[in-house]
Short mmCIF file of C-alpha atoms in Angstrom, two decimals:
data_model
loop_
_atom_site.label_atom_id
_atom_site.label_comp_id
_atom_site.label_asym_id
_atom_site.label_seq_id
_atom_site.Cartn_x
_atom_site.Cartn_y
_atom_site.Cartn_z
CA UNK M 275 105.96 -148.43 -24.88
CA UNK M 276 105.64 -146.05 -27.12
CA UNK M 277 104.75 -148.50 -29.80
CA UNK M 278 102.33 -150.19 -27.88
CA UNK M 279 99.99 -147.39 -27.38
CA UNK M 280 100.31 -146.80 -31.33
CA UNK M 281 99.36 -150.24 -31.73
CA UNK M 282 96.46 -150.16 -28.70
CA UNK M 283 95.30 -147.01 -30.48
CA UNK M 284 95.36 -148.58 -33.71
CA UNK M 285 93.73 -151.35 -32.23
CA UNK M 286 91.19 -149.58 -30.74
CA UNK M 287 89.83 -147.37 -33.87
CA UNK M 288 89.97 -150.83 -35.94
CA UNK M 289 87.77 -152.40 -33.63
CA UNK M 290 85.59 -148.67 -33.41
CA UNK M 291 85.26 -149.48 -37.42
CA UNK M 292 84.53 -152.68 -36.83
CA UNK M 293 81.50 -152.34 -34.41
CA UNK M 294 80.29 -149.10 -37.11
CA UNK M 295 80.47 -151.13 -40.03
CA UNK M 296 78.83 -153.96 -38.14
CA UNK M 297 76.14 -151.60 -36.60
CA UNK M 298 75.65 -150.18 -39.57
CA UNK M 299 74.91 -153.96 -41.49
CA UNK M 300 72.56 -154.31 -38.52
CA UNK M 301 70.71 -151.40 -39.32
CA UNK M 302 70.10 -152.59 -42.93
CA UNK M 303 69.63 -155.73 -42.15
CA UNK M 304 66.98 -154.79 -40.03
CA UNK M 305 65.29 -152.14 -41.92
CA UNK M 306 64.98 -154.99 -44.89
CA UNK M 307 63.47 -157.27 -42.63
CA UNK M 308 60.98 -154.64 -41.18
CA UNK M 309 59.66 -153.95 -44.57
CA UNK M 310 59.34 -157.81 -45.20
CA UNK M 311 57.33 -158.07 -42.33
CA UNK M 312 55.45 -154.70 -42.82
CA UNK M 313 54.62 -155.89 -46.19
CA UNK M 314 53.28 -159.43 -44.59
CA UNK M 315 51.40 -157.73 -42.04
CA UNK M 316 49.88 -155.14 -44.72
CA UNK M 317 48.72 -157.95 -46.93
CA UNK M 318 47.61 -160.17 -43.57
CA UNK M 319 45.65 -157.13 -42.70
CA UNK M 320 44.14 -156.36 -45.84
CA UNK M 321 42.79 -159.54 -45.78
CA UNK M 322 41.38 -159.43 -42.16
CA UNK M 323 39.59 -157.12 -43.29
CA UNK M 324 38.22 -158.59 -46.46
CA UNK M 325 37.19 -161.39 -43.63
CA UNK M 326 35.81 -159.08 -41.22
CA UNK M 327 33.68 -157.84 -43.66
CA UNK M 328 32.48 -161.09 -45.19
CA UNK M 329 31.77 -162.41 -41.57
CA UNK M 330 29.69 -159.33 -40.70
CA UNK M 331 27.49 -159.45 -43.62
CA UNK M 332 27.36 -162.96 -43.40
CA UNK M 333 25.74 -162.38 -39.79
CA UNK M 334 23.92 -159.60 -40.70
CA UNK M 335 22.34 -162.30 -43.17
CA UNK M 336 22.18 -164.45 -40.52
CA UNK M 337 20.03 -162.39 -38.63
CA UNK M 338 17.66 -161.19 -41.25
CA UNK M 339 17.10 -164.76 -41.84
CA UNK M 340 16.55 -165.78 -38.37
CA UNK M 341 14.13 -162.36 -38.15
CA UNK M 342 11.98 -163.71 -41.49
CA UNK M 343 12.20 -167.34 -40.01
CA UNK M 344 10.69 -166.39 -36.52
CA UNK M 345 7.86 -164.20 -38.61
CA UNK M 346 6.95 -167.49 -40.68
CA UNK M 347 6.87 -169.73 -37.62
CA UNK M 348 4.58 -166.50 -36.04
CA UNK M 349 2.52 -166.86 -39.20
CA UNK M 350 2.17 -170.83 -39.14
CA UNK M 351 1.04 -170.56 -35.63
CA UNK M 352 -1.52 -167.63 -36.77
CA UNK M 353 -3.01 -169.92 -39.57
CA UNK M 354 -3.00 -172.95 -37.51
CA UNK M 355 -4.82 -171.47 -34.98
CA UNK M 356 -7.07 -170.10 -37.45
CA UNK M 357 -7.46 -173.53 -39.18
CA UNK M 358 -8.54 -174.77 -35.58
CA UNK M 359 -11.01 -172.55 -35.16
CA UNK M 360 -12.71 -173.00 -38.87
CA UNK M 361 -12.40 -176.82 -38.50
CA UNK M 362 -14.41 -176.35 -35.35
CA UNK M 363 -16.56 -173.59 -36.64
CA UNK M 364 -16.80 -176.38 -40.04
CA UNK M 365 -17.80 -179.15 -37.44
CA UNK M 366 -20.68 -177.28 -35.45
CA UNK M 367 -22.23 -176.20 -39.20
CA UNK M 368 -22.09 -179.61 -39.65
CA UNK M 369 -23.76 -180.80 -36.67
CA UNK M 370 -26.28 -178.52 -36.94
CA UNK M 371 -27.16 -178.78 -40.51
CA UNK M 372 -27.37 -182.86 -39.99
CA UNK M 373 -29.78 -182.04 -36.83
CA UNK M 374 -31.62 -179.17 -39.34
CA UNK M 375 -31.87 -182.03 -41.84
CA UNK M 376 -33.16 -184.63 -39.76
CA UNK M 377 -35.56 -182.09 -38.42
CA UNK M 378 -37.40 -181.71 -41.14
CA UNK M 379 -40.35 -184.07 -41.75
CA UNK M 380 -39.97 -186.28 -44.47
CA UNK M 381 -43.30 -185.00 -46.56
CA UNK M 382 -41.76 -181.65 -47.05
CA UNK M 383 -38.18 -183.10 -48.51
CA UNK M 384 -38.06 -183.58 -51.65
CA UNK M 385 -37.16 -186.64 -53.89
CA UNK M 386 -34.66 -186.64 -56.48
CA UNK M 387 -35.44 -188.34 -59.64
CA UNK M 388 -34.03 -191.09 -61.75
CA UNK M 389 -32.72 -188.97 -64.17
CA UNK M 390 -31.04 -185.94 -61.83
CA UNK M 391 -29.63 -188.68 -60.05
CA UNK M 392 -28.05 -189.57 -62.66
CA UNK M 393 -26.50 -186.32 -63.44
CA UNK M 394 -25.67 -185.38 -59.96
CA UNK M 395 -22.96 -187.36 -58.14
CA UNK M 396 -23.31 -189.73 -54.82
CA UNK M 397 -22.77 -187.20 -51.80
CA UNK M 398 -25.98 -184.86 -53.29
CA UNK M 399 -28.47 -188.02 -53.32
CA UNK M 400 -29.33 -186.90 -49.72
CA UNK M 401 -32.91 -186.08 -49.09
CA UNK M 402 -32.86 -181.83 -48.67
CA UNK M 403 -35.06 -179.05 -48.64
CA UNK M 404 -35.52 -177.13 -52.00
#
């Protein structure tokens, strides 16, 4: 009996340096895999954050574009409602410089010549005041 406790004891402390020395590979096992990963995820990071970065000025960008783009549109709507008004403004001089023309009696207008009419071009051989 006496030999079979030597040999449980013996036993025992081999398998006791068996789980240490296996424990022990664990551990370094493990610590070389957490700086593989720690030096994935610091690389992965670095470049989220390159991303992050390109993606907020990129809407920043994005927004200053959209803010001059709304201005021009304001703009365009400013001059076309200005156009509007000076094409109307342009028609009523028109009108009324047609009736002013036609107003006048034809003694007082006065007759262009031969020779300016030569000189002057098609739209200006209207009968006008001088």
């Amino acid at each position: 009996m006496a030999f079979a406790t030597v040999l449980a004891v013996i036993a025992f402390f081999v398998a006791m340096v068996a789980l240490w020395l296996t424990s022990d590979i664990v551990k370094k096992v493990q610590s070389q895999n957490d700086q593989f990963i720690r030096s994935q995820v610091t690389g992965l990071r670095e470049q989220l954050r390159e991303l992050d970065a390109v993606v907020s000025k990129t809407y920043r960008a994005s927004q200053r574009q959209d803010n001059v783009q709304a201005g021009l549109e304001q703009r365009l709507n400013d001059h076309t409602k200005v156009m509007g008004a000076m094409k109307a403004q342009i028609s009523t001089l028109t009108t009324q410089l047609d009736d002013l023309d036609r107003s006048v009696p034809s003694r007082y207008r006065v007759r262009i010549a031969k020779s300016d009419a030569k000189e002057t071009d098609k739209s200006a051989s209207k009968p006008s005041i001088q």
